[in-house]
GROMACS .gro file of C-alpha atoms in nm:
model
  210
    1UNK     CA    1   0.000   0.000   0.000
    2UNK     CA    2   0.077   0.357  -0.088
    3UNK     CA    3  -0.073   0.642   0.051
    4UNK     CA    4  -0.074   0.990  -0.046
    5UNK     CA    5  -0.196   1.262   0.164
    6UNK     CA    6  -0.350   1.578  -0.024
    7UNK     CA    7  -0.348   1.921   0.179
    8UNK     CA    8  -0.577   2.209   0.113
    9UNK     CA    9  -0.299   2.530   0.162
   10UNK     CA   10  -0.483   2.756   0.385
   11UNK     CA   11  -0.757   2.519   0.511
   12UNK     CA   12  -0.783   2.493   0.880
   13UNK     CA   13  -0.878   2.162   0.946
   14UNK     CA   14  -0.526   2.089   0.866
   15UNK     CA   15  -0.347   2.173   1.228
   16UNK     CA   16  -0.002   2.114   1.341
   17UNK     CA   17  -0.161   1.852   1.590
   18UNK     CA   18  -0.395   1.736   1.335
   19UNK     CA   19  -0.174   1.683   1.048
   20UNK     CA   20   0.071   1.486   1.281
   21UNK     CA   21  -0.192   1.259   1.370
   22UNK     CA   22  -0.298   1.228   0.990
   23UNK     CA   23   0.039   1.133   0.894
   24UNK     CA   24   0.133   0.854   1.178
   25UNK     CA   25  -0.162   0.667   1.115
   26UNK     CA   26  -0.127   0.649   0.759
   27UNK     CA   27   0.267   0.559   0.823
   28UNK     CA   28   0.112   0.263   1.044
   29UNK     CA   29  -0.050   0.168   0.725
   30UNK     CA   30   0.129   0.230   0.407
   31UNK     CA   31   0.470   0.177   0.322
   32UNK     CA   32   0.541   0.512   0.138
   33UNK     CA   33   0.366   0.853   0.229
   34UNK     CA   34   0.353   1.115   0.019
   35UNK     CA   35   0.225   1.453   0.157
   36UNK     CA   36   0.084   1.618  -0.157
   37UNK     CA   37   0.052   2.041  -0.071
   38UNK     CA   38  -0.173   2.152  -0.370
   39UNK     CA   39  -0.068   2.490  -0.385
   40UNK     CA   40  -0.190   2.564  -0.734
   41UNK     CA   41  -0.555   2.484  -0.613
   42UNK     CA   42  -0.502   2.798  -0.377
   43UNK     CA   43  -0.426   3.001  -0.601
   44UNK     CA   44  -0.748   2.876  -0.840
   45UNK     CA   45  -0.913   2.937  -0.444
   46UNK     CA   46  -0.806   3.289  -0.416
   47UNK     CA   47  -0.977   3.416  -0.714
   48UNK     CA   48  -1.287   3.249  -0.626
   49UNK     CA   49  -1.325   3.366  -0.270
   50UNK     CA   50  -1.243   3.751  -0.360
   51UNK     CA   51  -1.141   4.016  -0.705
   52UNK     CA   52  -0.740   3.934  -0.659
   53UNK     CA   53  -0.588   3.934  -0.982
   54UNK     CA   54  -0.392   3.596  -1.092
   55UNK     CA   55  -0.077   3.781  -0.963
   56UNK     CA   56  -0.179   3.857  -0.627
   57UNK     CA   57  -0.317   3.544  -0.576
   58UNK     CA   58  -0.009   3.355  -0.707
   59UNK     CA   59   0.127   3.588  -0.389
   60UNK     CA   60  -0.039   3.482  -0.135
   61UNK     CA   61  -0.063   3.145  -0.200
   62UNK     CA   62   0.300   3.128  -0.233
   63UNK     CA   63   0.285   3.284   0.126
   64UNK     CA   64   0.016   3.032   0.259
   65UNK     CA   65   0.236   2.751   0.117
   66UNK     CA   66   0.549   2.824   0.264
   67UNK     CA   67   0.383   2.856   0.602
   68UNK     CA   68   0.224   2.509   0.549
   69UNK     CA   69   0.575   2.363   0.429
   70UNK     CA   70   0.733   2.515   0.682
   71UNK     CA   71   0.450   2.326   0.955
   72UNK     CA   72   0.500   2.021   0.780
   73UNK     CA   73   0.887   2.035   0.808
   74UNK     CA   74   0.818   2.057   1.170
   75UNK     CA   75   0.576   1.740   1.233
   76UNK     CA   76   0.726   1.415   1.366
   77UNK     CA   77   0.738   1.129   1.151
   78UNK     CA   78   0.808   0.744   1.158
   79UNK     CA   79   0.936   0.712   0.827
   80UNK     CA   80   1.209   0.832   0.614
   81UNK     CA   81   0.993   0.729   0.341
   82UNK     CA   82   0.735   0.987   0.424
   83UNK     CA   83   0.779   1.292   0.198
   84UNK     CA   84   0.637   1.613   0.091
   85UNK     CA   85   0.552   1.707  -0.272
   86UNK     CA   86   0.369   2.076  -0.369
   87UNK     CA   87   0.143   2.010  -0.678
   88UNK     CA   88   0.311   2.299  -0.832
   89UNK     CA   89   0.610   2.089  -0.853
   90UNK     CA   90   0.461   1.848  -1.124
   91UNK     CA   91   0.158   2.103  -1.310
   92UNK     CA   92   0.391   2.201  -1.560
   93UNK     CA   93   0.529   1.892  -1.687
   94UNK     CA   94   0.389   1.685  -1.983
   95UNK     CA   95   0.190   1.446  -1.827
   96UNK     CA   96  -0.032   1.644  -1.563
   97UNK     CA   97  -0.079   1.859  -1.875
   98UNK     CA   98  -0.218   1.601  -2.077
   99UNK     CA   99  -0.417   1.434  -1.792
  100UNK     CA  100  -0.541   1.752  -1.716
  101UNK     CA  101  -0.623   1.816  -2.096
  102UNK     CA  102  -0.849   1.503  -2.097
  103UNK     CA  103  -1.033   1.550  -1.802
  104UNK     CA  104  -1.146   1.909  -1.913
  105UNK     CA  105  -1.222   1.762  -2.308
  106UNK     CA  106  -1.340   1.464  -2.186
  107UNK     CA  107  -1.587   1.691  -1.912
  108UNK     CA  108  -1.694   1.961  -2.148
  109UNK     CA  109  -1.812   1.680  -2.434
  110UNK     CA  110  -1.982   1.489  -2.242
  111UNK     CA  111  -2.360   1.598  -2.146
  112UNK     CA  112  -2.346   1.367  -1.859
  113UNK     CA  113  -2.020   1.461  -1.691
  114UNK     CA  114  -2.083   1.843  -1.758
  115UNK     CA  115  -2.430   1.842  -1.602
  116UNK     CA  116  -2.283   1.667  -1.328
  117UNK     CA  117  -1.974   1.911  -1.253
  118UNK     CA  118  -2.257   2.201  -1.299
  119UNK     CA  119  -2.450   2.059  -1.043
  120UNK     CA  120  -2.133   2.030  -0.790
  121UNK     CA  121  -2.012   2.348  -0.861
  122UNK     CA  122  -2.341   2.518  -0.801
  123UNK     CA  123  -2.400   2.258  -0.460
  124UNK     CA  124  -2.029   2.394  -0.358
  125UNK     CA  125  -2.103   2.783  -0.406
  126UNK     CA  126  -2.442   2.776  -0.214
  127UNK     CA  127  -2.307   2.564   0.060
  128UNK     CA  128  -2.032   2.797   0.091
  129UNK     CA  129  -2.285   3.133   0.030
  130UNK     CA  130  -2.082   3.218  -0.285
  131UNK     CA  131  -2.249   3.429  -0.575
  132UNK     CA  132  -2.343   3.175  -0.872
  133UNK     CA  133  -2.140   3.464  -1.124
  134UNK     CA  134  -2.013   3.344  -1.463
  135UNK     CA  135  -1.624   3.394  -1.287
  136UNK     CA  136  -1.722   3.228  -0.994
  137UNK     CA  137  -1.879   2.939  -1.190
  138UNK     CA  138  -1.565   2.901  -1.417
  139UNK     CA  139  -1.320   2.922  -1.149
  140UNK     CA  140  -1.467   2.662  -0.960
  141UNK     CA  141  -1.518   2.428  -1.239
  142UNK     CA  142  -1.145   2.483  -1.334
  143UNK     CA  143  -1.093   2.401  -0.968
  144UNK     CA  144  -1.285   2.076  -0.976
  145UNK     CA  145  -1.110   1.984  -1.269
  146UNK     CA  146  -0.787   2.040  -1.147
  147UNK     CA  147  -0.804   1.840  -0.853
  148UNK     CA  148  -0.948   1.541  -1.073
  149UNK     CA  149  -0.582   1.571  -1.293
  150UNK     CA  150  -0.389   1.597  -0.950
  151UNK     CA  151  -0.615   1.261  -0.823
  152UNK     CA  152  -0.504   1.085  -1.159
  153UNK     CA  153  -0.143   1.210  -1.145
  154UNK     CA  154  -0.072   1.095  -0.823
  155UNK     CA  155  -0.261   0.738  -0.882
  156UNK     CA  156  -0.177   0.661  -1.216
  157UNK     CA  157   0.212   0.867  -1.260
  158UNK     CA  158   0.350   0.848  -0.909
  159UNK     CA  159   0.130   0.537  -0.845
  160UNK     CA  160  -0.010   0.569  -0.478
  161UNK     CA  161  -0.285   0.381  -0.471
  162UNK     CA  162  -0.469   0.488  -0.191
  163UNK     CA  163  -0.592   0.864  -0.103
  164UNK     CA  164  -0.704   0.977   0.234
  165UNK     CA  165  -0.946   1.233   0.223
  166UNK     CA  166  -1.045   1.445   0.527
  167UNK     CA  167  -1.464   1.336   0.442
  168UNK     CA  168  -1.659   1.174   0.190
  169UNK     CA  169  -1.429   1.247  -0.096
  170UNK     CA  170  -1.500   1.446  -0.389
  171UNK     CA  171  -1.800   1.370  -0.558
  172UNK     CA  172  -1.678   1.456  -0.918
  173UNK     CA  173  -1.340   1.308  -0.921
  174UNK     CA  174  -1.502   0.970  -0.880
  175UNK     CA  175  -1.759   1.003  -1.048
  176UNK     CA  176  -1.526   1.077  -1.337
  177UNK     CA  177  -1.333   0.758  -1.295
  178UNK     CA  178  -1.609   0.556  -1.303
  179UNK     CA  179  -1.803   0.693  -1.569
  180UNK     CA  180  -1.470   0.675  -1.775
  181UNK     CA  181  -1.389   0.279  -1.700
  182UNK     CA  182  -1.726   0.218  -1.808
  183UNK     CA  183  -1.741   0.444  -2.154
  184UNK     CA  184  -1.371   0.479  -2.265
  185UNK     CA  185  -1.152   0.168  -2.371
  186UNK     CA  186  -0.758   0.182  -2.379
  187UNK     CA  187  -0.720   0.457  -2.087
  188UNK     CA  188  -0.350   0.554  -2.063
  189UNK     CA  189  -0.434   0.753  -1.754
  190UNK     CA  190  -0.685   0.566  -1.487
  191UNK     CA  191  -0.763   0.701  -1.154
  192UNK     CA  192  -0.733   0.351  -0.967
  193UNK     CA  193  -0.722   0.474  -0.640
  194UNK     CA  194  -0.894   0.345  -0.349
  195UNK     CA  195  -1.043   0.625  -0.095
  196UNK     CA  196  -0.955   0.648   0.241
  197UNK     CA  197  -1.203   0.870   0.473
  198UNK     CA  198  -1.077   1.010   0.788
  199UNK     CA  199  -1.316   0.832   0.986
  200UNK     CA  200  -1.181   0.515   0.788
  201UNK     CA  201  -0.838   0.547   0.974
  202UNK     CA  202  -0.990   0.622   1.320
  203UNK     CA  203  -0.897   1.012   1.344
  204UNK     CA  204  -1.299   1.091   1.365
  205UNK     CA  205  -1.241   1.121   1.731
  206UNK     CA  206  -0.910   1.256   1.796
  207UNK     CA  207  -0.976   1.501   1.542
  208UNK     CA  208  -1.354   1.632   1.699
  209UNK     CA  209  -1.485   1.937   1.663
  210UNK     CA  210  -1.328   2.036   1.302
   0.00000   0.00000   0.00000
């Protein structure tokens, strides 16, 4: 088993004492960790929560993620195995770009997928009291879709096969993978990952209250 770890840069569910936790237990049960920062979903995160320009939002995500780097650095761990990865690091090169590629072509084609990305978009922006604007809608969407190429990249380049995800998961990225194994023959990139839940690796309790 290989585990990777994704952390939402500026999100603060993800405490020093929290992230510690996160980390042993999945060192008790994987052989490799990988602590995946997605920094380039904060700046996509930015936009959509206020008017910064791409610039200023490149800013201070670059300032969230060196203070969440810097935490990591920091924690305790078992294993020398255990490492940390910003998604940054891997967004520009050739095959995140043409993952990423096919999950937006493969998404905006596709009646069934784009209704269903429309619908968790607009789900996410209520829940989170958000204005339903054309920007708003776009960024979000480009969000969703980025974290489905980062899911796939992870799983089917670096090949950790199992994510643990602070709740149910996101809807859309499986979803995707599903709808994909059953419609599309001769996948190069597959999302084969098994989901881990918080709860699944007993941290609902010592992590109560977030």
């Amino acid at each position: 088993m290989k585990a990777f770890i994704p952390i939402s840069v500026g999100n603060p569910v993800f405490t020093r004492d929290a992230t510690e936790k996160l980390i042993a237990r999945a060192e008790d049960l994987s052989q490799d960790v990988i602590i995946v920062v997605c920094d380039s979903l904060r700046i996509i995160a930015n936009r959509l929560r206020s008017d910064q320009t791409q610039q200023e939002a490149i800013t201070k995500a670059r300032k969230a993620t060196d203070d969440t780097i810097q935490m990591l650095k920091k924690l305790k761990t078992k294993s020398d195995r255990t490492r940390i990865l910003k998604s940054s690091e891997f967004c520009e090169e050739f095959e995140f770009k043409n993952i990423e590629e096919n999950v937006r072509k493969t998404t905006i084609s596709n009646d069934i997928l784009l209704n269903y990305i429309s619908a968790v978009v607009l789900e996410y922006m209520r829940r989170i009291q958000i204005d339903s604007t054309v920007k708003n809608t776009l960024l979000e969407t480009e969000y969703v879709l980025h974290e489905t190429a980062i899911s796939i990249y992870c799983t089917s380049v670096l090949k950790y096969n199992f994510e643990i995800y602070k709740d149910g998961g996101n809807g859309f990225i499986d979803y995707f993978s599903v709808w994909c194994k059953e419609n599309m023959n001769n996948l190069k990139y597959v999302n084969d990952r098994k989901l881990l839940n918080w709860s699944d690796i007993n941290m609902k309790t010592s992590l109560s209250g977030i």
